[in-house]
Structure formats: structure tokens, C-alpha cells
């Protein structure tokens, strides 16, 4: 019985360790931009814009795979801040009941709803990438399969939304003359920067760039598991893309059955790759999908025994 040595399979997207130095530089640039933005100096707006540009470039360097999601966080912050500011101003406005207050409240609600939508979309995007990579890992046969817990990350996203609202409320109080609230506002803004770094760092370190299939919106190729379960996406011949006929073969060790495809046009047997479960021509030495080395010994999924296809006897026709 031939033993197959499985090399590290090609991962759909390489995950590189995050560079702590680059992350620290991006965070420091954002903190410096925050300090400049709160300074009373007349030149502060110009330096603030320069700081924003520098921060964006450094964030892109620190998170090359996930930096675009920082724009989602910026949008979440902006809509949340505007919505909370309008709500706070509406509470402070004095006037008749049919004055500007209802308009401010309606605008506040609209901005908050948009912010919630952005936050939920961000959560759904990261969860989708995590789930997609987990399915790919299971298809490759990883033991244990890749799975990243995002519970703490989800709490951080909720905290980001809450801190942005609180920061806006404190900012309105400071603008209206409560000078003691400036340090509180600055502290909340610093907290938002730290949470934002974490919200980008976890998916950057755990996922890297989204897999090609996920990025292009391509569904996972049909596998033999879908065919054996009677699924609608049957594998086709890898040579001519024609339909396959199916043979039921018995494992020579435990007599359990499995399906083997036969292409009458190309006259080749088609089996599933032992590692990624995608259809390959029997006899190929390397899987064209996951680039893993193959052998002519098929593995039984029940008893784990390996045997060449010729030893898997065909079941008698019903």
C-alpha cells in the first residue's frame, strides 16, 4: 500500500503575518492627526488634511489585504457622528413643537440607520470571508479545518459604533461651551482609533486577501460530495467538460461503495481529489486545483485504506 505524503496545499489566498511596526506607524499618524484637528491654531485644517492623507497611506501599507475596509469604518464613523450630533442638537433646540426639532430627529434617525447598515454589511462581509475559507479548508481535508472565531471582533465593532455615538454627543457639548469635555472627546476619538486598528488587524492576520472564488463571485466548483448526495451540480469531465456516467465501486478492504465517473468521449475515469474533493482525471500525478501530489491509490472515506482503481470492483448492475 502506497503512502501519500501530502505537502502543504496551496491556499486560495496567502495569509501573511501583520507587521506590528507598520500598524504602530499608522496608529501614531492617526493620533497625530487627531491632535492637530483639535488644536485651535489657524493652520490646523491644512495639517489635518495632510495627516489624513498620510494616515491613509500608512493604513494601506499596514493592511495591504484589508485596507479598503478602513473606508467602511470611516463611513460608519461619519454617518454615526452626524446622526448623533443632529440628535444632540435637536435635544438642545428650543422652539415650537412644529419647529426644526422633528426635522433634526428625522435626519438623525436616517443617518443612524445608514450607519447601522454599513456596520451590519461590514460584519456580513467578514463573516462571509471566514465561512468561505472554512469551507475551502474542509474541502482540502485540513484536520482540524481552518476556523477563526470573530466573537470578540463583533463586540469590538459594536463598541466602535457606540463610542462614535458617545464621542459625537460629547463633541456637541464641548462646542456649546462645556470646555471640560474636550479631553473626554479626545479620549473617545483615541479609543476609536485603537478599535479601528483591531477591526482591521484581525481579518488581515486571519484571512489575508479574500480567496479568488470569493472575490470574483464564482461559486465553488462541483465536488463529488454533491454528486453522491444527489445534488444538482454534477461534476463534468475535466478533459472535455462532457457529462459523466457513474460507476459504483466497492472498497477492497471494507466493501463500502463510492462513485467513480467515466467519460465515454475522452475515455478516462474521473475521481475526486483526496484533498480538495474536486474532479480530476484518474492517473494524474498532481491535482490541477489544489496542486497536491496524487497517486493511483484511491482512499476509502470509511476505512481510510488506499488501493488502485483496478482493485475497486464494480457493483453488479441492478
Short mmCIF file of C-alpha atoms in Angstrom, two decimals:
data_model
loop_
_atom_site.label_atom_id
_atom_site.label_comp_id
_atom_site.label_asym_id
_atom_site.label_seq_id
_atom_site.Cartn_x
_atom_site.Cartn_y
_atom_site.Cartn_z
CA UNK A 1 0.00 0.00 0.00
CA UNK A 2 1.48 3.26 -1.13
CA UNK A 3 1.64 6.10 1.36
CA UNK A 4 0.81 9.53 0.03
CA UNK A 5 2.79 12.35 1.58
CA UNK A 6 0.67 15.43 1.47
CA UNK A 7 2.56 18.69 1.07
CA UNK A 8 1.15 21.93 2.30
CA UNK A 9 -1.74 22.59 -0.04
CA UNK A 10 -1.97 25.79 -1.97
CA UNK A 11 -4.15 28.15 -0.04
CA UNK A 12 -6.59 30.23 -2.04
CA UNK A 13 -5.04 33.40 -0.67
CA UNK A 14 -1.79 33.71 1.20
CA UNK A 15 -2.10 34.95 4.78
CA UNK A 16 0.92 36.95 5.83
CA UNK A 17 1.73 37.92 9.42
CA UNK A 18 0.84 41.50 10.20
CA UNK A 19 3.70 43.96 10.57
CA UNK A 20 3.40 45.44 14.06
CA UNK A 21 5.76 48.30 13.17
CA UNK A 22 3.62 49.42 10.22
CA UNK A 23 0.45 49.17 12.32
CA UNK A 24 2.06 51.29 15.06
CA UNK A 25 3.13 53.91 12.49
CA UNK A 26 -0.41 54.07 11.08
CA UNK A 27 -1.90 54.42 14.57
CA UNK A 28 0.59 57.15 15.54
CA UNK A 29 -0.19 59.06 12.35
CA UNK A 30 -3.89 58.92 13.14
CA UNK A 31 -3.31 60.05 16.73
CA UNK A 32 -1.17 62.94 15.47
CA UNK A 33 -3.92 63.89 13.02
CA UNK A 34 -6.42 63.84 15.89
CA UNK A 35 -4.27 66.17 18.00
CA UNK A 36 -3.78 68.56 15.08
CA UNK A 37 -7.51 68.56 14.34
CA UNK A 38 -8.35 69.60 17.91
CA UNK A 39 -5.71 72.32 18.04
CA UNK A 40 -7.01 75.95 17.89
CA UNK A 41 -4.25 77.02 15.51
CA UNK A 42 -5.34 78.55 12.20
CA UNK A 43 -3.07 76.22 10.26
CA UNK A 44 -4.71 73.20 11.90
CA UNK A 45 -7.10 72.42 8.98
CA UNK A 46 -4.24 72.22 6.47
CA UNK A 47 -2.16 69.99 8.74
CA UNK A 48 -5.26 67.91 9.45
CA UNK A 49 -5.74 67.20 5.73
CA UNK A 50 -2.05 66.31 5.37
CA UNK A 51 -2.38 63.99 8.35
CA UNK A 52 -5.41 62.28 6.85
CA UNK A 53 -3.55 61.61 3.60
CA UNK A 54 -0.52 60.28 5.46
CA UNK A 55 -2.70 58.13 7.69
CA UNK A 56 -4.47 56.62 4.68
CA UNK A 57 -1.17 55.73 3.02
CA UNK A 58 0.18 54.18 6.21
CA UNK A 59 -3.02 52.21 6.79
CA UNK A 60 -2.72 50.86 3.26
CA UNK A 61 0.84 49.73 4.00
CA UNK A 62 -0.11 48.19 7.32
CA UNK A 63 -3.15 46.31 5.98
CA UNK A 64 -2.47 45.56 2.30
CA UNK A 65 -5.27 42.97 2.07
CA UNK A 66 -7.92 44.69 4.18
CA UNK A 67 -7.16 48.40 3.94
CA UNK A 68 -10.21 49.13 1.77
CA UNK A 69 -12.38 48.08 4.69
CA UNK A 70 -10.98 51.08 6.55
CA UNK A 71 -13.17 53.16 4.24
CA UNK A 72 -16.15 51.21 5.55
CA UNK A 73 -15.12 52.16 9.08
CA UNK A 74 -14.72 55.79 8.06
CA UNK A 75 -18.20 55.78 6.54
CA UNK A 76 -19.59 54.09 9.66
CA UNK A 77 -17.96 56.74 11.85
CA UNK A 78 -19.09 59.70 9.71
CA UNK A 79 -22.75 58.68 9.48
CA UNK A 80 -22.86 57.74 13.16
CA UNK A 81 -21.21 61.01 14.22
CA UNK A 82 -23.55 63.14 12.11
CA UNK A 83 -26.62 61.25 13.30
CA UNK A 84 -25.71 61.52 16.97
CA UNK A 85 -24.75 65.20 16.58
CA UNK A 86 -28.10 66.03 14.98
CA UNK A 87 -29.92 64.19 17.75
CA UNK A 88 -27.98 66.07 20.43
CA UNK A 89 -28.57 69.44 18.75
CA UNK A 90 -32.29 68.66 18.40
CA UNK A 91 -32.49 67.99 22.13
CA UNK A 92 -30.92 71.40 22.82
CA UNK A 93 -33.00 73.39 20.33
CA UNK A 94 -35.77 75.46 21.91
CA UNK A 95 -38.78 76.33 19.82
CA UNK A 96 -42.34 75.33 18.95
CA UNK A 97 -43.12 71.66 18.62
CA UNK A 98 -43.52 72.08 14.87
CA UNK A 99 -40.19 73.83 14.52
CA UNK A 100 -36.91 72.33 13.34
CA UNK A 101 -36.78 69.64 16.02
CA UNK A 102 -38.77 66.97 14.11
CA UNK A 103 -36.65 67.58 11.03
CA UNK A 104 -33.45 67.14 13.03
CA UNK A 105 -34.77 63.98 14.64
CA UNK A 106 -35.76 62.52 11.27
CA UNK A 107 -32.35 63.35 9.80
CA UNK A 108 -30.64 61.89 12.87
CA UNK A 109 -32.59 58.65 12.52
CA UNK A 110 -31.78 58.43 8.81
CA UNK A 111 -28.03 58.83 9.41
CA UNK A 112 -28.07 56.29 12.24
CA UNK A 113 -29.93 53.75 10.09
CA UNK A 114 -27.38 54.18 7.31
CA UNK A 115 -24.55 53.74 9.83
CA UNK A 116 -26.16 50.55 11.17
CA UNK A 117 -26.50 49.24 7.62
CA UNK A 118 -22.80 49.88 6.96
CA UNK A 119 -21.84 48.16 10.21
CA UNK A 120 -24.01 45.12 9.51
CA UNK A 121 -22.65 44.93 5.96
CA UNK A 122 -19.09 45.03 7.29
CA UNK A 123 -19.90 42.23 9.73
CA UNK A 124 -21.55 40.15 6.99
CA UNK A 125 -18.56 40.67 4.69
CA UNK A 126 -16.00 39.48 7.23
CA UNK A 127 -18.19 36.56 8.31
CA UNK A 128 -18.66 35.54 4.66
CA UNK A 129 -14.90 35.52 4.08
CA UNK A 130 -14.39 33.49 7.27
CA UNK A 131 -17.08 30.96 6.31
CA UNK A 132 -15.79 30.69 2.73
CA UNK A 133 -12.25 29.98 3.88
CA UNK A 134 -13.58 27.40 6.34
CA UNK A 135 -15.44 25.59 3.53
CA UNK A 136 -12.30 25.61 1.39
CA UNK A 137 -10.30 24.22 4.31
CA UNK A 138 -12.81 21.41 4.82
CA UNK A 139 -12.72 20.63 1.10
CA UNK A 140 -8.92 20.40 1.25
CA UNK A 141 -9.22 17.92 4.10
CA UNK A 142 -7.42 20.05 6.69
CA UNK A 143 -7.54 18.49 10.15
CA UNK A 144 -8.60 20.49 12.04
CA UNK A 145 -10.19 22.75 9.42
CA UNK A 146 -9.41 26.45 9.41
CA UNK A 147 -11.87 28.36 11.58
CA UNK A 148 -11.45 31.85 13.01
CA UNK A 149 -13.59 32.98 15.92
CA UNK A 150 -14.93 36.50 15.42
CA UNK A 151 -16.98 36.92 18.60
CA UNK A 152 -14.57 39.42 20.16
CA UNK A 153 -14.23 41.15 16.79
CA UNK A 154 -18.03 41.52 16.64
CA UNK A 155 -18.08 43.06 20.12
CA UNK A 156 -15.35 45.47 19.00
CA UNK A 157 -17.48 46.52 16.03
CA UNK A 158 -20.43 47.19 18.34
CA UNK A 159 -18.12 49.15 20.66
CA UNK A 160 -16.91 51.21 17.69
CA UNK A 161 -20.49 52.20 16.86
CA UNK A 162 -21.28 53.03 20.49
CA UNK A 163 -18.07 55.04 21.00
CA UNK A 164 -18.73 57.03 17.82
CA UNK A 165 -22.18 57.99 19.10
CA UNK A 166 -20.85 58.95 22.53
CA UNK A 167 -18.00 60.94 21.00
CA UNK A 168 -20.48 62.95 18.92
CA UNK A 169 -22.61 63.72 21.99
CA UNK A 170 -19.55 64.88 23.93
CA UNK A 171 -18.36 66.93 20.94
CA UNK A 172 -21.67 68.82 20.77
CA UNK A 173 -21.43 69.55 24.48
CA UNK A 174 -17.90 70.88 24.02
CA UNK A 175 -18.95 73.08 21.08
CA UNK A 176 -21.78 74.52 23.16
CA UNK A 177 -19.31 75.73 25.77
CA UNK A 178 -18.51 72.81 28.09
CA UNK A 179 -14.73 73.09 27.82
CA UNK A 180 -14.05 70.27 30.25
CA UNK A 181 -15.48 67.83 27.73
CA UNK A 182 -12.60 68.29 25.26
CA UNK A 183 -10.30 65.71 26.98
CA UNK A 184 -13.21 63.26 27.09
CA UNK A 185 -13.87 63.76 23.38
CA UNK A 186 -10.16 63.34 22.58
CA UNK A 187 -10.03 60.17 24.66
CA UNK A 188 -13.05 58.69 22.85
CA UNK A 189 -11.53 59.55 19.48
CA UNK A 190 -8.31 57.82 20.53
CA UNK A 191 -10.34 54.79 21.61
CA UNK A 192 -12.00 54.73 18.19
CA UNK A 193 -8.59 54.70 16.51
CA UNK A 194 -7.48 51.76 18.64
CA UNK A 195 -10.67 49.79 17.99
CA UNK A 196 -10.42 50.54 14.27
CA UNK A 197 -6.87 49.16 14.19
CA UNK A 198 -8.10 45.94 15.81
CA UNK A 199 -11.06 45.65 13.43
CA UNK A 200 -8.61 45.67 10.52
CA UNK A 201 -5.82 43.69 12.15
CA UNK A 202 -7.80 40.55 12.95
CA UNK A 203 -9.08 39.85 9.41
CA UNK A 204 -5.73 40.89 7.96
CA UNK A 205 -3.86 38.34 10.09
CA UNK A 206 -6.52 35.60 9.90
CA UNK A 207 -7.70 35.81 6.29
CA UNK A 208 -5.39 37.89 4.15
CA UNK A 209 -6.80 38.71 0.74
CA UNK A 210 -10.20 37.12 0.04
CA UNK A 211 -9.97 33.89 -2.00
CA UNK A 212 -10.18 34.29 -5.77
CA UNK A 213 -13.51 32.46 -5.92
CA UNK A 214 -14.94 34.77 -3.25
CA UNK A 215 -13.57 37.95 -4.80
CA UNK A 216 -14.89 37.16 -8.28
CA UNK A 217 -18.22 35.87 -7.04
CA UNK A 218 -17.56 32.41 -8.52
CA UNK A 219 -19.32 29.55 -6.75
CA UNK A 220 -17.18 26.67 -5.56
CA UNK A 221 -16.70 24.02 -8.26
CA UNK A 222 -18.91 20.95 -8.06
CA UNK A 223 -17.42 18.21 -5.93
CA UNK A 224 -18.06 14.51 -5.76
CA UNK A 225 -19.81 15.02 -2.44
CA UNK A 226 -22.57 16.93 -4.23
CA UNK A 227 -22.89 14.17 -6.83
CA UNK A 228 -23.05 11.42 -4.24
CA UNK A 229 -25.72 13.34 -2.34
CA UNK A 230 -27.83 13.69 -5.47
CA UNK A 231 -27.05 17.38 -5.83
CA UNK A 232 -27.86 19.35 -8.94
CA UNK A 233 -24.24 20.41 -9.65
CA UNK A 234 -22.74 17.20 -11.00
CA UNK A 235 -19.04 17.22 -11.90
CA UNK A 236 -18.21 17.09 -15.58
CA UNK A 237 -15.23 15.62 -17.41
CA UNK A 238 -12.12 17.75 -16.73
CA UNK A 239 -10.88 16.98 -20.27
CA UNK A 240 -13.88 17.71 -22.50
CA UNK A 241 -16.39 19.13 -19.99
CA UNK A 242 -18.84 16.50 -21.14
CA UNK A 243 -21.30 14.61 -18.91
CA UNK A 244 -20.08 11.60 -16.97
CA UNK A 245 -21.61 8.22 -16.44
CA UNK A 246 -21.30 6.84 -12.94
CA UNK A 247 -19.92 3.55 -11.75
CA UNK A 248 -20.41 2.22 -8.23
CA UNK A 249 -17.21 0.60 -6.95
CA UNK A 250 -16.64 -1.47 -3.79
CA UNK A 251 -13.69 -0.78 -1.49
CA UNK A 252 -11.44 -3.89 -1.49
CA UNK A 253 -10.98 -3.56 2.28
CA UNK A 254 -14.40 -2.79 3.72
CA UNK A 255 -16.71 -3.30 0.71
CA UNK A 256 -18.25 0.16 1.17
CA UNK A 257 -19.13 1.87 -2.08
CA UNK A 258 -18.12 5.07 -3.80
CA UNK A 259 -18.91 6.58 -7.19
CA UNK A 260 -16.36 6.83 -9.99
CA UNK A 261 -17.03 8.86 -13.11
CA UNK A 262 -16.42 7.62 -16.65
CA UNK A 263 -16.28 9.89 -19.68
CA UNK A 264 -17.30 7.97 -22.83
CA UNK A 265 -15.94 10.77 -25.02
CA UNK A 266 -12.46 11.17 -23.54
CA UNK A 267 -12.38 7.58 -22.26
CA UNK A 268 -11.00 8.48 -18.86
CA UNK A 269 -12.06 7.71 -15.34
CA UNK A 270 -12.76 10.74 -13.16
CA UNK A 271 -12.34 10.60 -9.39
CA UNK A 272 -12.27 13.18 -6.63
CA UNK A 273 -9.02 14.65 -5.39
CA UNK A 274 -8.29 13.17 -1.99
CA UNK A 275 -7.61 16.63 -0.57
CA UNK A 276 -9.90 19.22 -2.24
CA UNK A 277 -12.66 16.82 -3.42
CA UNK A 278 -12.75 18.33 -6.91
CA UNK A 279 -12.92 16.12 -10.03
CA UNK A 280 -9.59 15.01 -11.54
CA UNK A 281 -8.66 12.51 -14.20
CA UNK A 282 -7.60 9.25 -12.60
CA UNK A 283 -3.88 8.73 -13.16
CA UNK A 284 -2.89 12.38 -12.89
CA UNK A 285 0.04 12.92 -10.55
CA UNK A 286 -0.88 16.46 -9.42
CA UNK A 287 -4.32 17.90 -8.74
CA UNK A 288 -4.85 20.88 -11.09
CA UNK A 289 -6.99 22.61 -8.45
CA UNK A 290 -5.08 22.44 -5.17
CA UNK A 291 -1.67 21.44 -6.67
CA UNK A 292 -1.38 18.50 -4.28
CA UNK A 293 0.55 15.37 -5.32
CA UNK A 294 -1.70 12.43 -6.15
CA UNK A 295 -1.20 8.70 -6.57
CA UNK A 296 -3.08 5.87 -8.26
CA UNK A 297 -4.23 4.62 -4.84
CA UNK A 298 -7.73 5.80 -4.04
CA UNK A 299 -8.60 6.41 -0.40
CA UNK A 300 -11.74 4.91 1.09
CA UNK A 301 -13.54 7.54 3.14
CA UNK A 302 -14.87 4.90 5.53
CA UNK A 303 -11.89 2.68 6.40
CA UNK A 304 -9.11 5.04 5.17
CA UNK A 305 -7.50 2.23 3.15
CA UNK A 306 -5.75 3.02 -0.15
CA UNK A 307 -5.97 0.82 -3.24
CA UNK A 308 -5.61 1.30 -7.03
CA UNK A 309 -8.81 1.72 -9.01
CA UNK A 310 -8.43 -1.72 -10.62
CA UNK A 311 -8.90 -3.30 -7.18
CA UNK A 312 -12.18 -1.45 -6.62
CA UNK A 313 -14.63 -3.93 -8.10
CA UNK A 314 -17.67 -2.61 -9.92
CA UNK A 315 -21.01 -3.30 -8.29
CA UNK A 316 -23.31 -5.55 -10.34
CA UNK A 317 -25.94 -3.70 -12.35
CA UNK A 318 -29.31 -3.54 -10.66
#
